[in-house]
Each structure stands twice: as structure tokens, then as C-alpha cells.
CSV table of C-alpha atoms in Angstrom, one decimal:
chain,number,residue,atom,x,y,z
N,21,MET,CA,-17.9,0.7,-11.0
N,22,LEU,CA,-16.7,3.2,-13.6
N,23,GLU,CA,-17.0,6.0,-11.0
N,24,ASP,CA,-14.4,8.3,-12.5
N,25,LEU,CA,-15.8,8.1,-16.0
N,26,THR,CA,-19.3,8.7,-14.7
N,27,ALA,CA,-18.3,11.8,-12.8
N,28,LYS,CA,-16.4,13.3,-15.7
N,29,LEU,CA,-19.3,12.7,-18.2
N,30,GLU,CA,-21.8,14.1,-15.8
N,31,THR,CA,-19.7,17.3,-15.5
N,32,ALA,CA,-19.4,17.5,-19.3
N,33,LEU,CA,-23.1,17.1,-19.8
N,34,LYS,CA,-24.3,19.2,-16.9
N,35,LYS,CA,-23.5,22.4,-18.9
N,36,ILE,CA,-26.0,21.6,-21.6
N,37,ARG,CA,-28.5,19.4,-19.8
N,38,GLY,CA,-30.5,22.3,-18.5
N,39,GLN,CA,-30.0,24.7,-21.4
N,40,GLY,CA,-33.1,26.2,-22.9
N,41,LYS,CA,-31.3,26.9,-26.1
N,42,LEU,CA,-28.2,25.3,-27.6
N,43,THR,CA,-25.7,26.6,-30.1
N,44,GLU,CA,-23.0,24.6,-32.0
N,45,LYS,CA,-20.4,26.2,-29.7
N,46,ASN,CA,-22.2,24.9,-26.6
N,47,ILE,CA,-22.2,21.4,-28.1
N,48,ALA,CA,-18.6,21.7,-29.3
N,49,ASP,CA,-17.4,22.7,-25.8
N,50,SER,CA,-19.2,19.8,-24.1
N,51,LEU,CA,-17.9,17.3,-26.7
N,52,LYS,CA,-14.4,18.5,-26.1
N,53,GLU,CA,-14.8,17.6,-22.4
N,54,ILE,CA,-16.4,14.3,-23.3
N,55,ARG,CA,-13.5,13.4,-25.6
N,56,ARG,CA,-11.1,14.3,-22.8
N,57,ALA,CA,-13.0,12.1,-20.3
N,58,LEU,CA,-13.0,9.1,-22.7
N,59,LEU,CA,-9.2,9.4,-23.4
N,60,GLU,CA,-8.5,9.7,-19.6
N,61,ALA,CA,-10.6,6.6,-19.1
N,62,ASP,CA,-8.1,4.8,-21.4
N,63,VAL,CA,-10.6,4.4,-24.3
N,64,ASN,CA,-9.0,3.6,-27.6
N,65,TYR,CA,-8.1,6.8,-29.5
N,66,ARG,CA,-9.9,5.8,-32.7
N,67,VAL,CA,-12.9,4.6,-30.8
N,68,ALA,CA,-13.1,7.9,-28.9
N,69,LYS,CA,-12.8,10.0,-32.1
N,70,ASP,CA,-15.5,8.0,-33.9
N,71,PHE,CA,-17.8,8.3,-30.9
N,72,ILE,CA,-17.4,12.1,-30.7
N,73,ASP,CA,-17.9,12.5,-34.5
N,74,ALA,CA,-21.1,10.4,-34.3
N,75,VAL,CA,-22.5,12.4,-31.4
N,76,ARG,CA,-21.6,15.7,-33.1
N,77,GLN,CA,-23.2,14.8,-36.3
N,78,LYS,CA,-26.5,14.0,-34.6
N,79,ALA,CA,-26.4,16.7,-31.9
N,80,VAL,CA,-26.0,19.7,-34.3
N,81,GLY,CA,-29.0,18.7,-36.4
N,82,ALA,CA,-31.9,21.1,-36.7
N,83,GLU,CA,-34.3,18.8,-34.8
N,84,VAL,CA,-32.1,18.9,-31.7
N,85,LEU,CA,-31.2,22.6,-31.8
N,86,ARG,CA,-34.9,23.6,-32.2
N,87,SER,CA,-36.1,21.0,-29.6
N,88,VAL,CA,-38.0,22.2,-26.5
N,89,THR,CA,-35.4,20.4,-24.4
N,90,PRO,CA,-32.3,20.4,-26.5
N,91,GLY,CA,-29.9,19.6,-23.6
N,92,GLN,CA,-31.9,16.4,-22.8
N,93,GLN,CA,-31.8,15.5,-26.5
N,94,VAL,CA,-28.0,15.6,-26.5
N,95,VAL,CA,-27.8,13.5,-23.4
N,96,LYS,CA,-30.1,10.9,-25.1
N,97,ILE,CA,-27.8,11.0,-28.1
N,98,VAL,CA,-24.8,10.3,-26.0
N,99,HIS,CA,-26.6,7.5,-24.2
N,100,ASP,CA,-27.7,5.9,-27.5
N,101,GLU,CA,-24.1,6.2,-29.0
N,102,LEU,CA,-22.7,4.5,-25.8
N,103,VAL,CA,-25.2,1.7,-26.3
N,104,ARG,CA,-24.2,1.3,-30.0
N,105,LEU,CA,-20.5,1.4,-29.0
N,106,MET,CA,-20.9,-1.5,-26.6
N,107,GLY,CA,-23.0,-3.7,-28.8
N,108,GLU,CA,-26.6,-2.5,-28.9
N,109,SER,CA,-28.2,-5.7,-27.5
N,110,HIS,CA,-27.5,-8.5,-25.1
N,111,ALA,CA,-25.7,-11.5,-26.6
N,112,GLU,CA,-26.5,-14.8,-25.0
N,113,ILE,CA,-24.5,-18.0,-24.8
N,114,LYS,CA,-25.2,-20.2,-27.8
N,115,MET,CA,-26.4,-23.6,-26.7
N,116,ALA,CA,-25.8,-26.8,-28.8
N,117,GLY,CA,-28.8,-28.6,-30.2
N,118,ILE,CA,-27.2,-31.9,-29.1
N,119,PRO,CA,-25.4,-31.7,-25.7
N,120,PRO,CA,-22.9,-31.1,-24.4
N,121,THR,CA,-22.4,-27.4,-25.2
N,122,ILE,CA,-18.7,-26.8,-25.1
N,123,ILE,CA,-17.5,-23.4,-23.9
N,124,MET,CA,-13.8,-22.7,-24.2
N,125,LEU,CA,-12.2,-19.9,-22.0
N,126,ALA,CA,-9.0,-18.2,-23.2
N,127,GLY,CA,-7.0,-15.2,-21.9
N,128,LEU,CA,-3.9,-14.0,-20.3
N,129,GLN,CA,-2.7,-15.2,-16.9
N,130,GLY,CA,-4.1,-13.2,-14.0
N,131,SER,CA,-7.3,-12.2,-15.9
N,132,GLY,CA,-9.5,-14.2,-13.5
N,133,LYS,CA,-10.2,-17.0,-16.0
N,134,THR,CA,-10.4,-19.9,-13.5
N,135,THR,CA,-12.6,-18.0,-11.1
N,136,PHE,CA,-14.8,-17.0,-14.0
N,137,ALA,CA,-15.1,-20.6,-15.0
N,138,GLY,CA,-16.6,-21.3,-11.6
N,139,LYS,CA,-18.9,-18.3,-11.9
N,140,LEU,CA,-20.1,-19.4,-15.3
N,141,ALA,CA,-20.8,-22.9,-14.1
N,142,ASN,CA,-22.8,-21.6,-11.1
N,143,TYR,CA,-24.7,-19.2,-13.4
N,144,LEU,CA,-25.6,-22.0,-15.9
N,145,ARG,CA,-26.7,-24.3,-13.1
N,146,LYS,CA,-29.1,-21.6,-11.9
N,147,LYS,CA,-30.5,-21.6,-15.4
N,148,GLY,CA,-31.3,-25.3,-15.2
N,149,ARG,CA,-28.1,-26.6,-16.9
N,150,ARG,CA,-25.8,-29.4,-15.7
N,151,PRO,CA,-22.2,-28.0,-16.1
N,152,MET,CA,-18.9,-29.7,-15.8
N,153,LEU,CA,-15.6,-27.9,-15.4
N,154,VAL,CA,-12.4,-29.0,-17.1
N,155,ALA,CA,-8.9,-28.3,-15.7
N,156,ALA,CA,-7.0,-27.8,-19.0
N,157,ASP,CA,-4.3,-25.6,-17.7
N,158,VAL,CA,-1.3,-28.0,-17.4
N,159,TYR,CA,1.3,-25.3,-16.8
N,160,ARG,CA,0.2,-23.5,-13.6
N,161,PRO,CA,0.4,-26.0,-10.8
N,162,ALA,CA,-2.2,-24.3,-8.7
N,163,ALA,CA,-4.8,-24.0,-11.5
N,164,LYS,CA,-6.0,-27.6,-11.3
N,165,GLU,CA,-6.3,-27.5,-7.5
N,166,GLN,CA,-8.0,-24.1,-7.6
N,167,LEU,CA,-10.6,-25.4,-10.0
N,168,LYS,CA,-11.2,-28.5,-7.9
N,169,ILE,CA,-11.8,-26.3,-4.8
N,170,ILE,CA,-14.2,-24.2,-6.7
N,171,GLY,CA,-16.1,-27.2,-8.0
N,172,LYS,CA,-16.3,-28.7,-4.6
N,173,ASN,CA,-17.7,-25.5,-3.1
N,174,LEU,CA,-20.3,-25.3,-5.8
N,175,GLY,CA,-21.1,-29.0,-5.9
N,176,ILE,CA,-20.2,-29.1,-9.6
N,177,PRO,CA,-18.1,-31.9,-11.2
N,178,VAL,CA,-14.5,-31.2,-12.3
N,179,TYR,CA,-12.7,-33.2,-14.9
N,180,ALA,CA,-9.0,-33.2,-14.0
N,181,THR,CA,-6.2,-35.7,-14.8
N,182,ASP,CA,-2.4,-35.9,-14.3
N,183,SER,CA,-1.9,-35.6,-18.1
N,184,GLN,CA,0.3,-32.8,-19.4
N,185,ASP,CA,-1.5,-32.8,-22.8
N,186,ALA,CA,-4.1,-30.1,-22.7
N,187,VAL,CA,-5.6,-31.1,-26.0
N,188,ALA,CA,-6.1,-34.7,-24.9
N,189,ILE,CA,-7.6,-33.6,-21.6
N,190,CYS,CA,-10.2,-31.5,-23.5
N,191,LYS,CA,-11.1,-34.3,-25.9
N,192,GLU,CA,-11.4,-36.9,-23.1
N,193,SER,CA,-13.6,-34.6,-21.0
N,194,ILE,CA,-16.4,-34.8,-23.6
N,195,GLN,CA,-16.9,-38.5,-22.9
N,196,ALA,CA,-16.7,-37.9,-19.2
N,197,CYS,CA,-19.3,-35.2,-19.5
N,198,ARG,CA,-21.7,-37.4,-21.2
N,199,LYS,CA,-21.2,-40.3,-18.7
N,200,GLN,CA,-22.0,-38.0,-15.8
N,201,GLY,CA,-25.1,-36.7,-17.5
N,202,CYS,CA,-23.8,-33.1,-17.8
N,203,ASP,CA,-24.9,-30.9,-20.7
N,204,VAL,CA,-22.3,-28.0,-20.6
N,205,LEU,CA,-18.5,-28.4,-20.7
N,206,ILE,CA,-16.4,-25.4,-19.6
N,207,LEU,CA,-12.8,-25.6,-20.6
N,208,ASP,CA,-10.4,-23.6,-18.4
N,209,THR,CA,-7.3,-23.4,-20.7
N,210,ALA,CA,-3.9,-22.1,-19.8
N,211,GLY,CA,-3.0,-18.4,-19.6
N,212,ARG,CA,0.4,-16.8,-20.0
N,213,LEU,CA,2.1,-13.7,-18.7
N,214,HIS,CA,2.4,-12.6,-22.3
N,215,ILE,CA,1.2,-13.7,-25.7
N,216,ASP,CA,3.4,-16.3,-27.3
N,217,ASP,CA,3.2,-18.5,-30.4
N,218,GLU,CA,3.4,-21.8,-28.4
N,219,MET,CA,0.3,-20.9,-26.3
N,220,MET,CA,-1.6,-19.8,-29.4
N,221,GLN,CA,-0.8,-23.0,-31.2
N,222,GLU,CA,-2.1,-25.1,-28.2
N,223,LEU,CA,-5.3,-23.1,-28.2
N,224,GLU,CA,-5.7,-23.5,-31.9
N,225,ARG,CA,-5.3,-27.3,-31.6
N,226,ILE,CA,-7.9,-27.4,-28.8
N,227,LYS,CA,-10.3,-25.5,-31.0
N,228,LYS,CA,-9.6,-27.8,-34.0
N,229,GLU,CA,-10.0,-31.0,-32.0
N,230,VAL,CA,-12.8,-30.1,-29.7
N,231,LYS,CA,-14.8,-27.7,-31.9
N,232,PRO,CA,-16.3,-25.6,-29.0
N,233,HIS,CA,-19.6,-23.9,-29.6
N,234,GLU,CA,-18.4,-20.8,-27.8
N,235,ILE,CA,-14.9,-19.3,-27.3
N,236,LEU,CA,-14.9,-16.6,-24.7
N,237,PHE,CA,-11.9,-14.2,-24.3
N,238,VAL,CA,-11.6,-13.4,-20.6
N,239,ALA,CA,-10.0,-10.0,-19.9
N,240,ASP,CA,-9.2,-8.0,-16.8
N,241,SER,CA,-11.1,-4.8,-17.3
N,242,MET,CA,-8.8,-2.8,-15.0
N,243,THR,CA,-5.9,-3.2,-17.6
N,244,GLY,CA,-7.7,-0.9,-20.1
N,245,GLN,CA,-6.0,-0.8,-23.5
N,246,ASP,CA,-3.7,-3.7,-22.6
N,247,ALA,CA,-6.8,-5.9,-22.5
N,248,VAL,CA,-8.0,-4.5,-25.8
N,249,ASN,CA,-4.6,-5.1,-27.5
N,250,ALA,CA,-4.5,-8.7,-26.1
N,251,ALA,CA,-8.0,-9.3,-27.4
N,252,LYS,CA,-6.9,-8.2,-30.9
N,253,ALA,CA,-4.0,-10.7,-30.8
N,254,PHE,CA,-6.3,-13.5,-29.6
N,255,LEU,CA,-8.9,-12.7,-32.2
N,256,ASP,CA,-6.4,-13.0,-35.0
N,257,ARG,CA,-5.5,-16.5,-34.0
N,258,LEU,CA,-8.5,-17.9,-32.3
N,259,ASP,CA,-11.5,-15.9,-33.7
N,260,PHE,CA,-13.3,-16.0,-30.4
N,261,SER,CA,-17.1,-15.5,-30.2
N,262,GLY,CA,-17.5,-13.3,-27.2
N,263,VAL,CA,-15.7,-11.3,-24.4
N,264,VAL,CA,-15.9,-11.5,-20.6
N,265,LEU,CA,-14.7,-8.5,-18.6
N,266,THR,CA,-13.6,-9.5,-15.1
N,267,LYS,CA,-13.0,-7.2,-12.1
N,268,MET,CA,-15.5,-4.6,-13.3
N,269,ASP,CA,-16.3,-3.7,-9.6
N,270,GLY,CA,-12.8,-2.3,-9.3
N,271,ASP,CA,-12.6,-0.6,-12.7
N,272,ALA,CA,-13.2,3.2,-12.2
N,273,ARG,CA,-12.3,4.2,-15.7
N,274,GLY,CA,-14.0,1.8,-18.2
N,275,GLY,CA,-11.6,2.0,-21.1
N,276,ALA,CA,-11.8,-1.7,-21.9
N,277,ALA,CA,-15.6,-1.8,-21.6
N,278,LEU,CA,-16.0,1.0,-24.1
N,279,SER,CA,-13.3,-0.1,-26.6
N,280,ILE,CA,-13.2,-3.8,-26.8
N,281,ARG,CA,-16.5,-4.3,-28.7
N,282,ALA,CA,-15.6,-1.6,-31.3
N,283,VAL,CA,-12.1,-2.9,-31.8
N,284,THR,CA,-12.8,-6.7,-32.0
N,285,GLY,CA,-16.4,-6.7,-33.4
N,286,ARG,CA,-17.2,-9.3,-30.7
N,287,PRO,CA,-19.9,-8.8,-28.1
N,288,ILE,CA,-19.3,-8.5,-24.4
N,289,LYS,CA,-21.3,-11.4,-22.9
N,290,PHE,CA,-20.6,-11.3,-19.2
N,291,ILE,CA,-19.0,-9.0,-16.6
N,292,GLY,CA,-17.5,-10.1,-13.2
N,293,THR,CA,-18.5,-7.8,-10.4
N,294,GLY,CA,-16.8,-9.2,-7.3
N,295,GLU,CA,-14.8,-12.2,-5.8
N,296,LYS,CA,-17.8,-14.4,-4.9
N,297,LEU,CA,-18.9,-17.1,-7.2
N,298,ASP,CA,-22.2,-15.5,-7.8
N,299,ALA,CA,-20.7,-12.1,-8.7
N,300,ILE,CA,-21.5,-12.4,-12.5
N,301,GLU,CA,-23.9,-10.4,-14.6
N,302,ASP,CA,-25.1,-10.7,-18.2
N,303,PHE,CA,-23.8,-7.7,-20.1
N,304,HIS,CA,-26.5,-5.4,-21.4
N,305,PRO,CA,-25.2,-2.4,-23.3
N,306,ASP,CA,-28.2,-0.2,-22.6
N,307,ARG,CA,-28.1,-0.8,-18.9
N,308,MET,CA,-24.3,-0.2,-18.8
N,309,ALA,CA,-24.8,3.0,-20.7
N,310,SER,CA,-27.3,4.2,-18.1
N,311,ARG,CA,-24.9,3.3,-15.3
N,312,ILE,CA,-22.1,5.2,-17.0
N,313,LEU,CA,-24.3,8.3,-17.3
N,314,GLY,CA,-25.4,8.1,-13.6
N,315,MET,CA,-29.0,7.0,-14.5
N,316,GLY,CA,-28.8,3.8,-12.5
N,317,ASP,CA,-29.8,0.3,-13.6
N,318,VAL,CA,-33.2,-0.6,-12.0
N,319,VAL,CA,-33.8,-3.6,-14.3
N,320,THR,CA,-30.7,-5.4,-13.1
N,321,LEU,CA,-31.5,-4.4,-9.5
N,322,VAL,CA,-35.0,-6.0,-9.8
N,323,GLU,CA,-33.5,-9.1,-11.4
N,324,LYS,CA,-31.1,-9.5,-8.5
N,325,ALA,CA,-33.9,-9.0,-6.0
N,326,GLN,CA,-36.1,-11.6,-7.7
N,327,GLU,CA,-33.3,-14.1,-7.6
N,328,ALA,CA,-32.4,-13.5,-3.9
N,329,ILE,CA,-35.8,-13.0,-2.3
N,330,ASP,CA,-37.7,-16.0,-1.0
N,331,VAL,CA,-41.3,-15.3,-2.1
N,332,GLU,CA,-42.9,-17.4,0.7
N,333,LYS,CA,-40.8,-15.7,3.3
N,334,ALA,CA,-41.7,-12.3,1.9
N,335,ARG,CA,-45.4,-13.2,2.1
N,336,LYS,CA,-45.0,-14.2,5.8
N,337,LEU,CA,-43.1,-11.1,6.5
N,338,GLU,CA,-45.8,-8.9,5.0
N,339,GLN,CA,-48.4,-10.6,7.3
N,340,LYS,CA,-46.1,-10.0,10.3
N,341,LEU,CA,-45.7,-6.3,9.4
N,342,ARG,CA,-49.5,-6.0,9.2
N,343,ARG,CA,-49.8,-7.5,12.7
N,344,ASP,CA,-46.9,-5.4,14.0
N,345,GLU,CA,-44.9,-8.5,14.9
N,346,PHE,CA,-41.7,-7.6,13.1
N,347,THR,CA,-38.7,-8.9,15.2
N,348,LEU,CA,-34.9,-8.9,15.1
N,349,GLU,CA,-35.1,-12.4,13.7
N,350,ASP,CA,-37.1,-11.1,10.7
N,351,PHE,CA,-34.6,-8.3,10.3
N,352,TYR,CA,-31.8,-10.7,10.3
N,353,ASP,CA,-33.5,-12.7,7.5
N,354,GLN,CA,-33.8,-9.5,5.5
N,355,LEU,CA,-30.1,-8.8,5.9
N,356,GLN,CA,-29.3,-12.3,4.6
N,357,GLN,CA,-31.4,-11.7,1.5
N,358,ILE,CA,-29.8,-8.3,0.9
N,359,LYS,CA,-26.3,-9.9,1.1
N,360,LYS,CA,-27.3,-12.5,-1.6
N,361,MET,CA,-27.9,-9.6,-4.0
N,362,GLY,CA,-24.3,-8.4,-3.8
N,363,PRO,CA,-22.2,-5.6,-2.3
N,364,LEU,CA,-24.4,-2.8,-0.9
N,365,GLU,CA,-22.6,-0.1,-2.7
N,366,GLN,CA,-23.2,-1.8,-6.0
N,367,LEU,CA,-26.9,-2.2,-5.3
N,368,LEU,CA,-27.3,1.5,-4.2
N,369,GLY,CA,-25.4,2.6,-7.3
N,370,MET,CA,-28.1,0.9,-9.5
N,371,ILE,CA,-30.8,3.3,-8.1
N,372,PRO,CA,-31.2,6.4,-10.3
N,373,GLY,CA,-29.6,9.4,-8.7
N,374,VAL,CA,-28.1,7.5,-5.8
N,375,GLY,CA,-24.8,6.7,-7.3
N,376,LYS,CA,-23.9,10.4,-7.5
N,377,GLN,CA,-24.7,10.9,-3.8
N,378,LEU,CA,-22.6,7.8,-2.8
N,379,ARG,CA,-19.4,9.6,-3.9
N,380,ASN,CA,-19.6,11.7,-0.7
N,381,VAL,CA,-21.0,8.9,1.6
N,382,GLN,CA,-19.1,6.1,3.3
N,383,VAL,CA,-20.9,2.9,2.7
N,384,ASP,CA,-19.8,0.7,5.6
N,385,GLU,CA,-20.2,-3.0,4.5
N,386,LYS,CA,-18.7,-4.0,7.9
N,387,ALA,CA,-21.7,-2.5,9.6
N,388,LEU,CA,-23.8,-5.4,8.2
N,389,VAL,CA,-21.3,-7.9,9.6
N,390,ARG,CA,-21.5,-6.2,13.1
N,391,ILE,CA,-25.2,-6.3,13.0
N,392,GLU,CA,-25.2,-10.0,12.1
N,393,ALA,CA,-22.7,-10.7,14.9
N,394,ILE,CA,-24.8,-8.8,17.5
N,395,ILE,CA,-28.1,-10.6,16.5
N,396,ASN,CA,-26.4,-14.0,16.5
N,397,SER,CA,-25.1,-13.4,20.0
N,398,MET,CA,-28.7,-12.9,21.3
N,399,THR,CA,-30.9,-15.7,22.6
N,400,PRO,CA,-34.1,-16.6,20.6
N,401,GLU,CA,-36.2,-14.9,23.2
N,402,GLU,CA,-34.1,-11.7,23.0
N,403,ARG,CA,-34.5,-11.6,19.2
N,404,ARG,CA,-38.3,-12.0,19.5
N,405,ASN,CA,-38.6,-9.4,22.4
N,406,PRO,CA,-35.7,-6.9,22.5
N,407,ARG,CA,-37.4,-5.1,25.4
N,408,ILE,CA,-36.0,-7.6,27.8
N,409,ILE,CA,-32.4,-6.8,26.9
N,410,ASN,CA,-31.2,-4.9,30.0
N,411,GLY,CA,-27.7,-3.7,30.8
N,412,SER,CA,-26.2,-7.0,31.8
N,413,ARG,CA,-27.6,-8.7,28.7
N,414,ARG,CA,-26.2,-6.0,26.5
N,415,ARG,CA,-22.7,-6.5,28.0
N,416,ARG,CA,-23.0,-10.2,27.3
N,417,ILE,CA,-24.1,-9.7,23.8
N,418,ALA,CA,-21.3,-7.2,23.1
N,419,MET,CA,-18.7,-9.6,24.5
N,420,GLY,CA,-20.1,-12.5,22.5
N,421,SER,CA,-20.2,-10.6,19.2
N,422,GLY,CA,-16.8,-8.9,19.6
N,423,THR,CA,-18.4,-5.5,19.5
N,424,ARG,CA,-19.0,-2.7,22.0
N,425,VAL,CA,-22.0,-2.1,24.2
N,426,GLN,CA,-22.4,1.2,22.3
N,427,ASP,CA,-22.9,-0.9,19.1
N,428,VAL,CA,-25.5,-3.0,20.7
N,429,ASN,CA,-27.3,0.1,22.0
N,430,GLN,CA,-27.2,1.7,18.5
N,431,LEU,CA,-28.7,-1.4,16.9
N,432,LEU,CA,-31.5,-1.6,19.4
N,433,LYS,CA,-32.2,2.1,19.1
N,434,GLN,CA,-32.3,2.0,15.3
N,435,PHE,CA,-34.4,-1.2,15.3
N,436,ASP,CA,-36.9,0.6,17.6
N,437,GLU,CA,-37.0,3.6,15.3
N,438,MET,CA,-37.6,1.4,12.3
N,439,ARG,CA,-40.5,-0.3,14.0
N,440,LYS,CA,-42.1,3.1,14.7
N,441,MET,CA,-41.6,4.0,11.1
N,442,ILE,CA,-43.3,0.8,10.0
N,443,ARG,CA,-46.3,1.6,12.2
N,444,ARG,CA,-46.6,5.1,10.7
N,445,MET,CA,-46.4,3.7,7.2
N,446,LYS,CA,-49.0,1.0,8.1
N,447,ARG,CA,-51.4,3.8,9.3
N,448,MET,CA,-50.8,5.4,5.8
N,449,LYS,CA,-52.1,2.1,4.3
N,450,PHE,CA,-48.6,0.8,3.7
N,451,ARG,CA,-48.5,-2.1,1.2
N,452,GLY,CA,-44.8,-2.6,0.2
N,453,GLY,CA,-41.6,-4.1,1.8
N,454,ILE,CA,-39.3,-2.5,4.4
N,455,ASN,CA,-36.4,-0.2,4.2
N,456,PRO,CA,-33.9,-0.6,6.9
N,457,GLY,CA,-32.6,2.9,6.4
N,458,GLY,CA,-29.5,4.2,8.0
N,459,PHE,CA,-27.9,0.9,9.0
N,460,PRO,CA,-25.0,0.6,6.6
N,461,PHE,CA,-23.9,4.2,6.6
N,462,SER,CA,-21.4,5.8,8.9
């Protein structure tokens, strides 16, 4: 996520980060590189100019130049200005005092709007809400079916009819929502390949008739300034309340993320970080600024861990570790919990200092799949006691998992090394969790 921008900003700031003394020329040279990095990231020209002017004004002040660590002070100024640029604080969804809360999604075709509708419904359900999805795209034949499949997979009701009147569908869905005891209604409206007056008029009619509590503009972050320009056009006609940036996991530049708040004046509320229906994050400007500057995002990492980890299983695992009874079954459970947290590369990128190292390391997500397949091909007894896995058993496991005997040997060797490490850590009065180091890297 935003790897290219992070690398260029780190290079620009490296020259002044460790300086014992700064001059206005030092700062000017670094700001020139930062400006170039922003423009190459497809940040809006005016936004980039205002950002550089704000940093320059604060960085050349007497307090910074005379500071004991002037370089670090400038880095902090850049961080704070990035936070300001992206909205300063997290903006939550506004819930209605009397349900249902109506959330209308709008955007161009291909922005990931329908998938995001499912992600948002799943997100709200985890928060204790009872969402209903509404198929209000009457133009794209597959849209209604796609939403039905998403709803079925999530176990969330979908309101869909054969009507070709999107406004009527949205109005009727409110009564259906109340009848089914749902308290949040998510309207998946039609997108277009380009902005046209007919589409805007339909959205305006839906807004007028349904009076949504939130209107979220869904944009593909990878389209950079095109997304920002589309947002401006939608804002003029629809006056939306917030922005969703999808496909952030594939956006290496970050132009949309850094520009859209400044250009529209509307907060970014969510980002999409993958294809799975749980790949959604609240947008926190301070955390995103830290990620952009290579400082990681420990808070989000901890939140993901708290959501994924089963506390009772963790307690039992700790007892097993103390008794030196850690098995391949336990390791398999740990892998499942790690997978729930999201792609491994994203998780590692949230650890301060690790993201930079990952640029030169191949993170092999398929390694986890191979490990799962190998463990699944073992008998319960073999998982509990790997020592009984002889040559013939290894060949059977390799054949059953679609892997090589060398892969089975490697897993057993690494598992044995990990158990030895756990024993050493226990002797050092180890009190924490485990770290299955080495497995996902090749």
C-alpha cells in the first residue's frame, strides 16, 4: 500500500533526518524532492503546492532550526501536515436516532461499489447492527445477482425486485427493512462508465425521496486524479457526506488518498484493502500518515489481532506452551487466526521499520497455503506427535497435499526448530505469544 510514495518520501527525508544542524537550503532541497514525490504520486497540483508551502513555513522557523534534533522536527512537521491534509481525525458513520439508518453508495462503474456494499454490511454487523442490502442498480444485469450472492455468503438480507425504477426500489426497501427488523439500509445505486446528466438526476431523485443519513462516494484509489475529478462532479450534484477509497492494497502511489479530502472537503471514512468481504478499514488520517512515512501502524495491527484472536484459545495455548505440549494442530490454529487478520504482507507492513525491509523480501502467501495443505493431509496422531512421521508417511502426506516430500521435510524441520526456540524462551521466563518466524518467506 502506497509503497512508491513511501520510498520516495523516505529518500527525501533521509538527508535531513540525521542532520545535527539544518539550514534553509537543506530544507529547500528536501522540500523540492518531496514536491516531486507528491506530483509523481498523482497528487493534485494545488494540493501539493499548498502542502509544501505549509511545511516550509513551519520548518524554517527559529524553533526548528535551533532544535537539538532539527531533522526529526521536520519529519514531525511533514507527518502532521499529512494528517491535516487527509482530515485530521477519524470520521464515523452517522447513525439515525430512529432506525433504519440509510446509507446511499454512489460512484462510477468499476469502482468496487457493490463489493464495498457487502463489506460495509459485514462491518456493521460486527458492530452489532442488523444491515440490509438494496440492489438499486437497474442497468447492470449482473449487479443484482452479485449483491444477492454477497448477501447469501454473509447471511445478510438483500432487497431486490424486478422493477426498473431505482427510486421506487429504494423507497420500498425502507418498509421491507423495518418488517425484517433491520436497522441499517445500504443502497447500492447504479454506476456509469462516465458521468452523465441522466445518472445524476436519478441519484438526486433517490436522495430527495429517501433522504439518506449518509451518502458515500466510492472511488477506485488506483485511478488517482481521475477519482478526484469524479468526486468533484458528484459533490456538485449530490453533496455527499464522505468518501470510500477502494483497492488501496493495490495503490502504490496514493494520489487520491492525499488529494480527495483537500479538494472536496469531505472526509475519507473507509478504505478497501483486498478482495475479501472483511478487507475494510476505518480511515484514520494519523495512522495513514505514519504508514506513508514508513513508521508502521501498530494500532490498526492490534485492532486486527483483537478481532481475529480467540481469547479462550489463546489462554489454552499459553498453558500448552508452558507444559511444552505445542503441536502441529496448535500451529494450524495459529495460522487460521493470522489469515483472519488479512494478507501477511499488509500485516508486516504495519510494524514500524518492517515495511522498508519488505521491499527486498519476497513474502510468499502461497507458503501458508502449502503448510495448511500438508497439515490437513496428516492424521490426528501425526499432528499431535510429528516424530512418528517416517519416510513412507512423508510420501503419503506429500501426495495427499499436492506438495513435494522436500516441502514436508522443511515444515517438520522448521516446526522442530520453533519448538526448540519456545523451550529456550520458556527458560528465559517467556510470558507472551509465539512467533512462527521464517515460514512465509522464500
